[in-house]
Each structure stands twice: as C-alpha cells, then as structure tokens.
mmCIF file of C-alpha atoms in Angstrom:
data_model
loop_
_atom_site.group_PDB
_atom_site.id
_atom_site.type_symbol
_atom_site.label_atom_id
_atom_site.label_comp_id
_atom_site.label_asym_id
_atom_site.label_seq_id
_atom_site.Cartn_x
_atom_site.Cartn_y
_atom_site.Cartn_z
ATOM 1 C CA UNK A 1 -35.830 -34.725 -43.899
ATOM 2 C CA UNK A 2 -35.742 -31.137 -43.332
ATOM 3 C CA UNK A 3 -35.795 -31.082 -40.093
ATOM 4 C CA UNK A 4 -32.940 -33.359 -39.863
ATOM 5 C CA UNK A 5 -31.314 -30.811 -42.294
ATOM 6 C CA UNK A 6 -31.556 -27.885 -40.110
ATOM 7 C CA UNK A 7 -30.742 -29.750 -37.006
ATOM 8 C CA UNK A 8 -27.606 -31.011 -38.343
ATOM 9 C CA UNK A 9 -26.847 -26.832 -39.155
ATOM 10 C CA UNK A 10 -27.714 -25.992 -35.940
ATOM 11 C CA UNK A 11 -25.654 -28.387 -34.794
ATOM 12 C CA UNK A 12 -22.373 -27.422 -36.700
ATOM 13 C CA UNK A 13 -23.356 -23.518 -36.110
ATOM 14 C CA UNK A 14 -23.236 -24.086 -32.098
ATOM 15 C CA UNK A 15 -19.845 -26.471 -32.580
ATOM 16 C CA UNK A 16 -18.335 -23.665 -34.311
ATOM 17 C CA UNK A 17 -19.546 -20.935 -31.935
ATOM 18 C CA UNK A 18 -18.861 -22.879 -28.468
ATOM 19 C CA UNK A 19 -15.293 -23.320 -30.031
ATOM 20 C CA UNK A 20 -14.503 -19.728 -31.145
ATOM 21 C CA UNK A 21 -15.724 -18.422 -27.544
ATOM 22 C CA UNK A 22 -13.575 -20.630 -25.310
ATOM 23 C CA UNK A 23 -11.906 -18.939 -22.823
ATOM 24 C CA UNK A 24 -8.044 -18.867 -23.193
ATOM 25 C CA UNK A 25 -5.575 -21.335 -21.316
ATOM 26 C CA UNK A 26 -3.920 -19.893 -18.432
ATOM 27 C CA UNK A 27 -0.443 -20.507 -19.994
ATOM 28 C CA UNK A 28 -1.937 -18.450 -23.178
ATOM 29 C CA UNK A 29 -2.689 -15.533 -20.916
ATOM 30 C CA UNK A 30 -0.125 -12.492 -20.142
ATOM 31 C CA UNK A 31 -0.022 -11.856 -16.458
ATOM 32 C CA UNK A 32 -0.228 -8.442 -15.111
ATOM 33 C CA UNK A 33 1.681 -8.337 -11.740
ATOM 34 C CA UNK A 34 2.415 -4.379 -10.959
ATOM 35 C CA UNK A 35 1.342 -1.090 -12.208
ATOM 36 C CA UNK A 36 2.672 1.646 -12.104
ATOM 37 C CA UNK A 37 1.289 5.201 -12.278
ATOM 38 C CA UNK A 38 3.374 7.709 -13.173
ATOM 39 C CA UNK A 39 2.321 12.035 -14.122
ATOM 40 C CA UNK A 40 3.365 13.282 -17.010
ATOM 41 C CA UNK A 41 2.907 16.930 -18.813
ATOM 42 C CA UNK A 42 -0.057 15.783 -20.777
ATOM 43 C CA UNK A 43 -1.529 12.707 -18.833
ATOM 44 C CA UNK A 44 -0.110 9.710 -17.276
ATOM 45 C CA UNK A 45 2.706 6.857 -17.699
ATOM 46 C CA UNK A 46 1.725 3.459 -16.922
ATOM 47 C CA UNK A 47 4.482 1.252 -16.568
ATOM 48 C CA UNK A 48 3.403 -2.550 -16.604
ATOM 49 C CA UNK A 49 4.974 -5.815 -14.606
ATOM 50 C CA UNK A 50 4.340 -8.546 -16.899
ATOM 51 C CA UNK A 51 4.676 -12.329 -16.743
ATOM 52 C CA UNK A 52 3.571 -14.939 -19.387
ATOM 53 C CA UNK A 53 3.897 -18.543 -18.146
ATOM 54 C CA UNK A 54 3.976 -20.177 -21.856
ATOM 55 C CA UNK A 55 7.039 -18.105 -22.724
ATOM 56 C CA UNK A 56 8.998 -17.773 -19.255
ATOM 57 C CA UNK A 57 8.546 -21.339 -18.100
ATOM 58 C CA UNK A 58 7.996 -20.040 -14.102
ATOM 59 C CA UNK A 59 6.999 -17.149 -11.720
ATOM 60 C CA UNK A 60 10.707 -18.271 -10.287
ATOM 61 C CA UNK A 61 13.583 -17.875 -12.005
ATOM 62 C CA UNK A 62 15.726 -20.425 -12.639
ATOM 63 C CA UNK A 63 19.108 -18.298 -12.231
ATOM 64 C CA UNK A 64 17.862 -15.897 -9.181
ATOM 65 C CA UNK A 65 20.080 -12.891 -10.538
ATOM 66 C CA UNK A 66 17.689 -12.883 -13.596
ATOM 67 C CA UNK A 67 14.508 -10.889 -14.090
ATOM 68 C CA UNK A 68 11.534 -13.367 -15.482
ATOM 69 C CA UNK A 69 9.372 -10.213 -16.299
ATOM 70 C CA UNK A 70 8.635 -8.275 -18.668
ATOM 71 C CA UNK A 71 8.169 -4.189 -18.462
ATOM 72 C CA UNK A 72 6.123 -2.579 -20.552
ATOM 73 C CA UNK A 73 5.533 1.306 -20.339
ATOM 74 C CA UNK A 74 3.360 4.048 -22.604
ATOM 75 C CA UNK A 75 1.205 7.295 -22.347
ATOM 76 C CA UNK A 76 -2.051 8.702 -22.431
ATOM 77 C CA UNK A 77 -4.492 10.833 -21.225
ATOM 78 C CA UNK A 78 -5.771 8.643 -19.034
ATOM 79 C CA UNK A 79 -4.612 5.770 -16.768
ATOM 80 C CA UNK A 80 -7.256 3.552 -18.714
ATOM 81 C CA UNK A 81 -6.046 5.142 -22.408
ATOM 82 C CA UNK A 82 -2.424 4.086 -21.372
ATOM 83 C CA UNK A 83 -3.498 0.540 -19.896
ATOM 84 C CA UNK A 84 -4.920 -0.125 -23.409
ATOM 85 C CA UNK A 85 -1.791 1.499 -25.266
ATOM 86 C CA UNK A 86 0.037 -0.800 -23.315
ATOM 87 C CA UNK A 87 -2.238 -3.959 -23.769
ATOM 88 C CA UNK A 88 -2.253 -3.624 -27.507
ATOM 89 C CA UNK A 89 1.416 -3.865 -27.394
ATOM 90 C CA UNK A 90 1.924 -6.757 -25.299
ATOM 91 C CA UNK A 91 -0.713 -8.738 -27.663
ATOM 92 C CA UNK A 92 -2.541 -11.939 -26.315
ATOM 93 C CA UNK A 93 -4.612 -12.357 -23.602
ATOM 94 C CA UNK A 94 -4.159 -9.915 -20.995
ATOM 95 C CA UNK A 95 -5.553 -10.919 -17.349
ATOM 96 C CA UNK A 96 -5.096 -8.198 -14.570
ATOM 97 C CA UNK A 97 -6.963 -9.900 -12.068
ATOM 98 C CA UNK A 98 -3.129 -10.986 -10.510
ATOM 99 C CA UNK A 99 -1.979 -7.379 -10.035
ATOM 100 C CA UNK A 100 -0.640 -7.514 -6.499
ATOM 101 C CA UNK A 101 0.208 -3.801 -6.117
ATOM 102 C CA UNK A 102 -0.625 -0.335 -7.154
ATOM 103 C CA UNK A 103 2.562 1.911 -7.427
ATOM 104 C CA UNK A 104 1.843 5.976 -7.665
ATOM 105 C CA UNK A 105 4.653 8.417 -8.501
ATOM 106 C CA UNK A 106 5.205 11.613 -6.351
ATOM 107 C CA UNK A 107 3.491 14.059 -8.476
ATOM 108 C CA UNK A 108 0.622 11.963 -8.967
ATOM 109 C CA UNK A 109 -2.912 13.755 -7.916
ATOM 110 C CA UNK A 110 -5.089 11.328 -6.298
ATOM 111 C CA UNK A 111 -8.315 13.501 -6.682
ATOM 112 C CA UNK A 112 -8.202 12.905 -10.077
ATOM 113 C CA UNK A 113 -10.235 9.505 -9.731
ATOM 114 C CA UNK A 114 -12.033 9.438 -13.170
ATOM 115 C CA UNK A 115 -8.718 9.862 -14.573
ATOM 116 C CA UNK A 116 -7.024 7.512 -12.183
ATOM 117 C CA UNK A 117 -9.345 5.132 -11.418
ATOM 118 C CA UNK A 118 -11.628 4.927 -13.705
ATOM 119 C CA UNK A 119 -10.593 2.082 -15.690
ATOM 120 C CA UNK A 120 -10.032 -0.095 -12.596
ATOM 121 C CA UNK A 121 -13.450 0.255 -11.264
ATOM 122 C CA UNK A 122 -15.008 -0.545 -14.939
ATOM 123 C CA UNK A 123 -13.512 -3.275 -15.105
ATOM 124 C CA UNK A 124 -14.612 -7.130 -13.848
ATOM 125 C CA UNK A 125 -11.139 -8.224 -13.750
ATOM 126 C CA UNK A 126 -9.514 -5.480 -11.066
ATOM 127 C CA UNK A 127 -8.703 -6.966 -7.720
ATOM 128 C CA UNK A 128 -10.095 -4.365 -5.212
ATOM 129 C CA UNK A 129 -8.030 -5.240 -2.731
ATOM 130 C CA UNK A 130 -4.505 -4.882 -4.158
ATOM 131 C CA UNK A 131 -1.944 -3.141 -2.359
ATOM 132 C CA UNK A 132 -1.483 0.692 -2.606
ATOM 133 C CA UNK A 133 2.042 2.166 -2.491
ATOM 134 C CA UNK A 134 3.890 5.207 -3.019
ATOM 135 C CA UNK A 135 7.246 5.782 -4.995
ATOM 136 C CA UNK A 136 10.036 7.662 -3.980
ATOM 137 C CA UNK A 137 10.385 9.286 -7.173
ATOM 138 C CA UNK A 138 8.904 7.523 -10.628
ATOM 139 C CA UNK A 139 7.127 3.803 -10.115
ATOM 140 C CA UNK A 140 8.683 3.073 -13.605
ATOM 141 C CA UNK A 141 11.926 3.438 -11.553
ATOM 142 C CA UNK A 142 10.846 0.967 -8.812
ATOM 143 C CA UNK A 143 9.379 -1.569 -11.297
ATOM 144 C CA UNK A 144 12.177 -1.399 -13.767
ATOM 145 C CA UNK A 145 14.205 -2.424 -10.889
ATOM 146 C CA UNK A 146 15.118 -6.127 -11.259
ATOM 147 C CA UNK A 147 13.794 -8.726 -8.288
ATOM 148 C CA UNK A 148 16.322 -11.383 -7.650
ATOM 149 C CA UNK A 149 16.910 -14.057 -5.171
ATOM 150 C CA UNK A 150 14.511 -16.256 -6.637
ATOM 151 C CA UNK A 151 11.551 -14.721 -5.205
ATOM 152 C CA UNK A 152 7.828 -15.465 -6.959
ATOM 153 C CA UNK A 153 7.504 -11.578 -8.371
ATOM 154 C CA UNK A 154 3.684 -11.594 -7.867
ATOM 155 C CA UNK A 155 4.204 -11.916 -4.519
ATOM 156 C CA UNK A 156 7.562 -9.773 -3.634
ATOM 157 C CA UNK A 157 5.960 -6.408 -3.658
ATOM 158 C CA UNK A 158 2.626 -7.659 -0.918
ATOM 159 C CA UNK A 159 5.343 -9.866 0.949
ATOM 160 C CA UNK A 160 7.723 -6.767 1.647
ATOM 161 C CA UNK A 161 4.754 -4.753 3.145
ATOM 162 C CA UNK A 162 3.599 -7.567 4.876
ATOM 163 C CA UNK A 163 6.982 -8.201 6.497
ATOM 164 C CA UNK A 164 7.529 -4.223 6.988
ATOM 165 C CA UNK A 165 3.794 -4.476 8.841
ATOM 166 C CA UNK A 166 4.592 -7.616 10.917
ATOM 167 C CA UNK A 167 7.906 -5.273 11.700
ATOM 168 C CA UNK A 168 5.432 -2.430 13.225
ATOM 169 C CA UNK A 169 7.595 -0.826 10.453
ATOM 170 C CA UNK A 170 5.124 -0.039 7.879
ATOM 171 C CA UNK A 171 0.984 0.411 7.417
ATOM 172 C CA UNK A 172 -1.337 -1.929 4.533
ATOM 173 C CA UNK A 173 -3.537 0.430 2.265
ATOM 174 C CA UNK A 174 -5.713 -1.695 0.003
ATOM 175 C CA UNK A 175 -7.288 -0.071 -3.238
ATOM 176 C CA UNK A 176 -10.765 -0.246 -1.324
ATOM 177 C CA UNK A 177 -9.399 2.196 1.606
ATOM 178 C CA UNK A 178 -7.041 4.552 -0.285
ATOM 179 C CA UNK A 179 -10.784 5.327 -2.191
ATOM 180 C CA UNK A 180 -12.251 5.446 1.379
ATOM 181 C CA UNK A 181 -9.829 7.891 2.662
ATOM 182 C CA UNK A 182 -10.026 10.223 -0.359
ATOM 183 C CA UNK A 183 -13.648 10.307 -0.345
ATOM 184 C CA UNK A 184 -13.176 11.889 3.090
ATOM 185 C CA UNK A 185 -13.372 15.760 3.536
ATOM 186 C CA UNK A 186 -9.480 16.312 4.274
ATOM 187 C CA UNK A 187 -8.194 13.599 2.057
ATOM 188 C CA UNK A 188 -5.606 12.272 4.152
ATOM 189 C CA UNK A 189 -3.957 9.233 4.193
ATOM 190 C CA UNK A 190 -0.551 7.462 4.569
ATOM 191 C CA UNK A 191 0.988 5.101 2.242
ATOM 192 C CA UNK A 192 4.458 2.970 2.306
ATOM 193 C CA UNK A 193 7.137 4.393 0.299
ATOM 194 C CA UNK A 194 9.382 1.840 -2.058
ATOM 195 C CA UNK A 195 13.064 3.344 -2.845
ATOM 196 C CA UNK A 196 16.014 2.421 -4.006
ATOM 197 C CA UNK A 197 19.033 2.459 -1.880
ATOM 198 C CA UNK A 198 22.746 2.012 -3.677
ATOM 199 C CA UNK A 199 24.910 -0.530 -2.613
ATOM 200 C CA UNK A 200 28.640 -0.807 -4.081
ATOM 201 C CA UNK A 201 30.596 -4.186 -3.870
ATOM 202 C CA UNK A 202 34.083 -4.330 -4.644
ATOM 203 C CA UNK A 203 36.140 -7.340 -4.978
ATOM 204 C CA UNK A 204 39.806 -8.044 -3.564
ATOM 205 C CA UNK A 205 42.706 -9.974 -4.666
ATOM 206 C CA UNK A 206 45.938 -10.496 -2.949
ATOM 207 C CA UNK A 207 44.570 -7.738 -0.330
ATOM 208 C CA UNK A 208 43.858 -5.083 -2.749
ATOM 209 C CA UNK A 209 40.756 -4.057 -3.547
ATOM 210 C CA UNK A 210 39.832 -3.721 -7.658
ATOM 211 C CA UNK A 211 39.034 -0.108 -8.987
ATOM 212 C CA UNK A 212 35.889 -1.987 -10.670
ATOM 213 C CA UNK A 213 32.698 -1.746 -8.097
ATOM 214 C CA UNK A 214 29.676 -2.822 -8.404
ATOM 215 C CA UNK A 215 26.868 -1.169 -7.508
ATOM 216 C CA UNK A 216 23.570 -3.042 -6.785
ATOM 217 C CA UNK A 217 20.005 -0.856 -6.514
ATOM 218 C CA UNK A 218 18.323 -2.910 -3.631
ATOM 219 C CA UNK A 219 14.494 -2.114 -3.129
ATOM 220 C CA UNK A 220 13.251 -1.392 0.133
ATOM 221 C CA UNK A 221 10.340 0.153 1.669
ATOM 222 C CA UNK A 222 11.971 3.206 3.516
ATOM 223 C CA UNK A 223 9.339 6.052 5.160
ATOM 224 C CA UNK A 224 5.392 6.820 4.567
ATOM 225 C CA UNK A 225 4.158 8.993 2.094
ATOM 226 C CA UNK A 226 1.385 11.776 3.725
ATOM 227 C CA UNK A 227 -1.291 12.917 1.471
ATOM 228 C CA UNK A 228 -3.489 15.604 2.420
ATOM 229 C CA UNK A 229 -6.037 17.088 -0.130
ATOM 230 C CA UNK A 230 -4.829 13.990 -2.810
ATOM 231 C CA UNK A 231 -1.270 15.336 -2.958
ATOM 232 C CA UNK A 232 1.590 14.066 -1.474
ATOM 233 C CA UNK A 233 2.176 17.166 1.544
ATOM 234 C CA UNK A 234 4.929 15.169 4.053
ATOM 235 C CA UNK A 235 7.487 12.224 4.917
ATOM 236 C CA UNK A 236 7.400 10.063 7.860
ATOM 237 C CA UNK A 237 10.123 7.291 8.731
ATOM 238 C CA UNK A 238 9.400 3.910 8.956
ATOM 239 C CA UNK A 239 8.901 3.859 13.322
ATOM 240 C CA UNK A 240 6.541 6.849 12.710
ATOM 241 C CA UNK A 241 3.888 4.738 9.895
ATOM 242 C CA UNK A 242 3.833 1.381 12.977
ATOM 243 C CA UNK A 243 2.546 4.241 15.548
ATOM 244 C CA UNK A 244 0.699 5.342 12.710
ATOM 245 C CA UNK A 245 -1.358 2.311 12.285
ATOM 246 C CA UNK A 246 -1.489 1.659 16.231
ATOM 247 C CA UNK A 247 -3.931 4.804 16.675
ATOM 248 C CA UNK A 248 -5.575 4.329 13.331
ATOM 249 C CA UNK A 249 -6.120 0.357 14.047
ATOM 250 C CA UNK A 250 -4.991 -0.505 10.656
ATOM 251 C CA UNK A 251 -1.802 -1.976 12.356
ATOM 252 C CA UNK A 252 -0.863 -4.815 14.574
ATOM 253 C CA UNK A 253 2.425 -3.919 15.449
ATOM 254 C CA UNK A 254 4.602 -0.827 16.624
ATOM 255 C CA UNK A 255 8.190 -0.828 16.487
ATOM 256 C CA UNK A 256 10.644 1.965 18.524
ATOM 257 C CA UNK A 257 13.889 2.432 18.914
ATOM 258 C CA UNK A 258 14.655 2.458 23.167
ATOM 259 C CA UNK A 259 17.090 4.194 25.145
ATOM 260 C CA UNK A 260 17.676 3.608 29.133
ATOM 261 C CA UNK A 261 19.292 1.602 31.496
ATOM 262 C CA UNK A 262 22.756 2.971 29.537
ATOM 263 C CA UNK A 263 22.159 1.518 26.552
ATOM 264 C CA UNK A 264 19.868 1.263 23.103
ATOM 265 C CA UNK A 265 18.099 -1.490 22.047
ATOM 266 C CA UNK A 266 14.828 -2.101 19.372
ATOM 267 C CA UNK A 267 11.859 -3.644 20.539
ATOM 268 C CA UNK A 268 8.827 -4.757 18.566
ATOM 269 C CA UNK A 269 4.940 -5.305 20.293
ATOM 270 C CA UNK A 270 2.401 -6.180 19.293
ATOM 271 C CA UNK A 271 -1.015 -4.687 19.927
ATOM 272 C CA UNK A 272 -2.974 -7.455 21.553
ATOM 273 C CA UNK A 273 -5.970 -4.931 21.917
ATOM 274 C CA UNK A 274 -6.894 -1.153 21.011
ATOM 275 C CA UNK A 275 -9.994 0.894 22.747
ATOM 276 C CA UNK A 276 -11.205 4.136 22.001
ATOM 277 C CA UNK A 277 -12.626 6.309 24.679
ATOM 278 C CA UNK A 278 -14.606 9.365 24.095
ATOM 279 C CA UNK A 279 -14.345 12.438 26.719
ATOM 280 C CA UNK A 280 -15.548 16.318 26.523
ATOM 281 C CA UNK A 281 -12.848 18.279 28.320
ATOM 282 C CA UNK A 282 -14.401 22.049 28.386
ATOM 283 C CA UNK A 283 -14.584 22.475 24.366
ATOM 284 C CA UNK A 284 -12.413 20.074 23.590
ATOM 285 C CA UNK A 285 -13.702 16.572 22.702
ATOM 286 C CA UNK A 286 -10.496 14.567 23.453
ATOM 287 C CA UNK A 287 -10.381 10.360 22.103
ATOM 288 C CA UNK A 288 -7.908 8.479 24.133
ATOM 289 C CA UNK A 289 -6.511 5.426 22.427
ATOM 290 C CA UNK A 290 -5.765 3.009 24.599
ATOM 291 C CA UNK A 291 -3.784 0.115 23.324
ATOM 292 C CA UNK A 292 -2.135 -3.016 25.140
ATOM 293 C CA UNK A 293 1.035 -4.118 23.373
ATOM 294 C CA UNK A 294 3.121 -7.493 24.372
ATOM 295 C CA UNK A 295 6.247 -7.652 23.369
ATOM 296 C CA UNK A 296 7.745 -10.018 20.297
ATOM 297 C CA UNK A 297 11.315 -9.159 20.799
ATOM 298 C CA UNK A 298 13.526 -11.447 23.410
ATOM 299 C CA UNK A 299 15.916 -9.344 25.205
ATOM 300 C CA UNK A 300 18.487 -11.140 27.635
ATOM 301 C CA UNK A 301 18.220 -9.623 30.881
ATOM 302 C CA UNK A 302 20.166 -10.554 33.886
ATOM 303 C CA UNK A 303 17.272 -10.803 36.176
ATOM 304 C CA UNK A 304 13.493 -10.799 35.592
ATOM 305 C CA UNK A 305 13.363 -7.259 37.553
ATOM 306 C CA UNK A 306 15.111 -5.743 34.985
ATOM 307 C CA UNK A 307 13.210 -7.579 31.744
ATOM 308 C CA UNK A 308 10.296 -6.015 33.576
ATOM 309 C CA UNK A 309 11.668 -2.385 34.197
ATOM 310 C CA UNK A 310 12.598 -2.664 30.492
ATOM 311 C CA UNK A 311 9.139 -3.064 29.535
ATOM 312 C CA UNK A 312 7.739 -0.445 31.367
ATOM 313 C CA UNK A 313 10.180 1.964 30.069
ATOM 314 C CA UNK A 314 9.780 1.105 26.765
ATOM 315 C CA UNK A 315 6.116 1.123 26.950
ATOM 316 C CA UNK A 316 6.653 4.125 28.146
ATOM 317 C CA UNK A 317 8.770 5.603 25.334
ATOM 318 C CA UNK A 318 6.325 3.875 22.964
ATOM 319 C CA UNK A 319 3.221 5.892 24.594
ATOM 320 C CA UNK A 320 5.788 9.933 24.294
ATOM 321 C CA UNK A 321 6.256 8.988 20.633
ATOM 322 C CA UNK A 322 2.700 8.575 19.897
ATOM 323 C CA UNK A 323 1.541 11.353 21.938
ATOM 324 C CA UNK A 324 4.047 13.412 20.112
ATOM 325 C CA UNK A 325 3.401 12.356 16.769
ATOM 326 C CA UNK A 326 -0.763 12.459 17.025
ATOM 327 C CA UNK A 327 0.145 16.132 18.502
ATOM 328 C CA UNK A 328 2.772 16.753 15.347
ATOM 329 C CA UNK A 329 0.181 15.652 12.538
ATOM 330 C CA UNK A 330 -2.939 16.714 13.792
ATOM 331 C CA UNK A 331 -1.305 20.579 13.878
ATOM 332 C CA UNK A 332 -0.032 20.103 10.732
ATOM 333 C CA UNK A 333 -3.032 18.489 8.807
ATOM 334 C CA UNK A 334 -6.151 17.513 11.400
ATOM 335 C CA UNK A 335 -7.246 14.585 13.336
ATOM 336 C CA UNK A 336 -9.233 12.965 10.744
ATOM 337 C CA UNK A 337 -5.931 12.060 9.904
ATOM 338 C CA UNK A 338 -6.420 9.384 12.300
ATOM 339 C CA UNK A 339 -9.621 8.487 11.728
ATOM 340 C CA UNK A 340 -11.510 11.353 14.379
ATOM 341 C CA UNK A 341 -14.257 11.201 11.427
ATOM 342 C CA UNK A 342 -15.689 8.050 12.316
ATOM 343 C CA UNK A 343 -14.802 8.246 16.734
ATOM 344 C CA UNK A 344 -16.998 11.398 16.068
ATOM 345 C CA UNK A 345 -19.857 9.459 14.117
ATOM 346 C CA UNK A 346 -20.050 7.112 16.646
ATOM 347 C CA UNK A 347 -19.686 9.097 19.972
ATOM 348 C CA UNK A 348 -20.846 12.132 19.060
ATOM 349 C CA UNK A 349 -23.260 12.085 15.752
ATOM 350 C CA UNK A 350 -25.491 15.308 16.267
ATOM 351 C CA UNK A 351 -22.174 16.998 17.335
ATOM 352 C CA UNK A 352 -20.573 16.301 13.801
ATOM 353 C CA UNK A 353 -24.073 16.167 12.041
ATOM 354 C CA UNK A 354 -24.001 20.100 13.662
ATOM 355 C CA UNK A 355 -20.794 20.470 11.784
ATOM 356 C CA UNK A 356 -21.107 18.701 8.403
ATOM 357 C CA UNK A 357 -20.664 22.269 6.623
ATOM 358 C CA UNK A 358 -17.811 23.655 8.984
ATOM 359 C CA UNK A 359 -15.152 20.633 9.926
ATOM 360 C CA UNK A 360 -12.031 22.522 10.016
ATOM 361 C CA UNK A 361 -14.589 24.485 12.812
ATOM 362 C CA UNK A 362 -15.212 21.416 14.507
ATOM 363 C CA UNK A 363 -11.282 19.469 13.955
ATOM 364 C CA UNK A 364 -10.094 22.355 16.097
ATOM 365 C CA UNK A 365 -11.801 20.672 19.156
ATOM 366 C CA UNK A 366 -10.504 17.448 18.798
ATOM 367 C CA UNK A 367 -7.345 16.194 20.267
ATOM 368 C CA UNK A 368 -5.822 12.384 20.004
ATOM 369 C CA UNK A 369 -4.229 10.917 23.137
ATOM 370 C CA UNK A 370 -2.367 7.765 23.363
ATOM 371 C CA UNK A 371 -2.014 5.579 26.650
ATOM 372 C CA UNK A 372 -0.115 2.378 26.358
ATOM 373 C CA UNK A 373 -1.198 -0.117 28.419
#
C-alpha cells in the first residue's frame, strides 16, 4: 500500500513539474528582429526591433503604410546590461534567435568586445551569422524608421544587403567575420552603411501645387563604413564596397559606372572566378588578383563588334578602378585590408612567421594588383 502511495506522489510531483517547465508557444514568445547599438557618455543604447505574433496578428502588415513592430530602447553599461533592461520591459518570453541584423552607431568602438559582445557569445540563443551593419549616424535612428510596403520586417534589413550585393553595390559581413577581422592585427574591415535620405511629396490641384509637403525618410544602404583599429576611420561609396569584395572574395558582383564610345552607361558582372597569384618583385611581394567577370547587364548595341568593344572597355575601366582603389586604401590603412594576412600565410609562411612582431615592417612590401580578365 505504500508503495502505491508514493508512486501515486511521484506521479503527481513529475505531472506538476513536466507542466511548469514547458517551453512557451511560439505565438507567446516576443520576437527580436534588429538591434541596435548605439555609444553613449556612460555605456551603450540598445535600441530593440520587436515583433510578437499573439498581439500583431502577422510579420506583414495588413495596411503596408503601418509599422507592425515594436521599438524598445534603454541604457547600460554594457550591451548585455541594456539587452536585459530592455527585456525586463518588454515582459514575456523573449527569443533572439530571429535577429536578422546587427546595427552599430558611428561612435561605437568595436575593440570593446567584452563590452560589446559579450552577451551575444554567452548566450545559446544568438544567431552567429546575422548580418553586421553600420549606421550613418544613431541605429536607434535607422530602426525607429518605419518599414512599409508590406515587407516581412525580419527579412527587410538581410534582403536590402542582399539585393545591394547581387547589385555589386554593397559587401555581406556576418557576426562570425566582423569578430574575424577585429581579431586581426590592423583591425580593418568594411561594413554597409544604412541612411536615411528625405524625400518631399507635394500634392496638386487645379495645377497648383499645395504649400503642405510631405516628407517621407526612405532607408537605403548608401556607402561603406572603414574601420581601422575598431573605429570607424573612412567612407567609401557604394561602386567602391562591389570592388571591395571582388579583391577580398567576399563578393560576387562589381558594379561601375562606364564612360566611352560618347556616352555613359552602368554595367553590372559578375565574378565567375577569382585567383590569387603570389610574385617577389625585388622587395616587394606583389598578389595579383585575377578575376573573370561576365556581364549581367543587356546593353543594345547596333552590332555585335561594338557589344564586344563595350566589354573590353568596361572591363577595362573595371580593372583602373580597382587598381586605384587597392593603391588608395592600402596607403591609407595597409593591405591586410584586403586580406594580404592570409595570401601571406599561405604563400609565404616563414616570411610572415619572420614578421609576426613587426607587420607594419613587413605591410610595406606588399602591394595588391588587380587584372580583370
């Protein structure tokens, strides 16, 4: 009888536990789509892209000129003491395994990682490879920035990279790489820039246009942000981050503004291939990349002799602009810029084994060319 006495507690003790430790619906958990890192005098501002399917029905609104997020936005000392500031006043469950992006103010110091990043690598939930991205000025700016036309907001932020990459306008950093590139010894890395542009509307009746405009923040991905040392240090447009991630091989595609034959035109190619060749040239170790772009853009053409002249001209062009700009930042910061760190590790390893304790030494040897093929 007592045995049948204690099973029966046992019983009703597990029930009871096995109930109380479930693990929360999905439509019971608050959904954390962007943060936002922002410096302040004494710490950091988080700002915080919210969604909560049991309250907002969708990820897409059902009148496209209406935010479905919520914002949410504190201090601390830390990045992780403001994540839980704001956590404990959103309430609920809070899942930040969805985070699609990682948005970092200006002033932000990326060499301050325990401060930065700590919280993200201690916890289970972070999503390693989420998109990195500068802002212009403040991310609370950018995220407190409405996203309309009935786009899913998880995905807006990742999609307008994406389509800025597949424009050879724009470079991916994941979480995984920014930490990569900062664990380097210059600390350099590019990242895409969101800003806001302003756009004013005004209506017209009977041919006269209303004193009332309205003007309409659009968000856009404009330049690359330069770090050097963990601090943002320079600007480059949009054309200059596709060559960018041609020589580095994070990109696919390279986009550049053309002028010849009389006239100006845009063409975008894709890099079908990418080599890198190793050569000593008296001190100098120089690393050629050699890439083969096709291009994506149909131009009309009279006659296939000029299609093809085009091409080659534009190839050309392509193949000045890189050479210039590898010259340009490699003066200005060094080549490890472009990844000469690991061409040297794998061409030349005593060389930069010989130079582990002196690279700026050894970064004055190396020079980046660029032949497009």
């Amino acid at each position: 009888m007592k045995r049948k006495y204690y099973f029966l507690i046992i019983m009703l003790l597990s029930v009871v536990y096995f109930t109380g430790t479930q693990p929360p619906e999905i439509a019971d958990r608050i959904m954390v789509h962007a943060i936002g890192i922002d410096v302040e005098e004494e710490g950091y501002r988080v700002t915080m892209q919210t969604f909560t399917p049991e309250s907002s029905g969708s990820e897409i609104s059902i009148d496209p000129s209406q935010p479905n997020v919520s914002i949410v936005s504190d201090s601390g000392r830390t990045v992780g003491e403001a994540i839980r500031i704001c956590f404990n006043r959103l309430g609920g469950n809070i899942f930040i395994g969805q985070n699609q992006i990682l948005l970092f103010g200006r002033g932000v110091d990326l060499l301050q990682k325990e401060d930065l990043f700590g919280y993200f690598l201690s916890s289970s939930e972070t999503f390693l490879n989420v998109d990195c991205a500068a802002a212009e000025n403040t991310a609370e700016e950018i995220l407190r920035t409405p996203i309309t036309g009935n786009a899913i907001t998880s995905d807006k932020y990742p999609e307008m990279i994406r389509s800025a990459s597949d424009n050879g306008r724009c470079v991916e950093v994941s979480f995984t790489e920014l930490l990569d590139r900062i664990n380097s010894h210059e600390k350099t890395l590019v990242l895409p820039t969101f800003s806001l542009s302003q756009q004013t509307s005004g209506n017209s009746e009977g041919g006269e246009e209303k004193s009332d405009k309205l003007e309409e923040r659009r968000l856009k991905i404009s330049s690359g942000a330069v770090y050097a040392d963990g601090k943002f240090r320079a600007e480059i447009s949009a054309e200059q981050m596709g060559i960018y991630g041609m020589i580095c091989g994070s990109g696919e595609n390279v986009h550049a503004e053309i002028s010849g034959g009389g006239r100006k035109y845009s063409e975008t190619y894709r890099i079908s291939s990418r080599a890198v060749t190793a050569s000593s040239e008296g001190e100098e170790i120089v690393f050629c990349i050699s890439a083969r772009a096709i291009p994506l853009d149909s131009q009309m053409f009279e006659a296939i002799s000029d299609r093809s002249g085009s091409e080659t001209a534009a190839k050309r062009e392509i193949e000045n602009k890189a050479a210039a700009f590898a010259e340009a930042m490699c003066a200005e910061f060094t080549p490890e810029i472009f990844g000469a760190d690991y061409f040297l590790m794998r061409h030349y390893p005593q060389v930069y084994r010989q130079y582990a304790d002196d690279p700026e030494e050894l970064y004055r040897h190396v020079r980046i060319a660029v032949e497009i093929e």
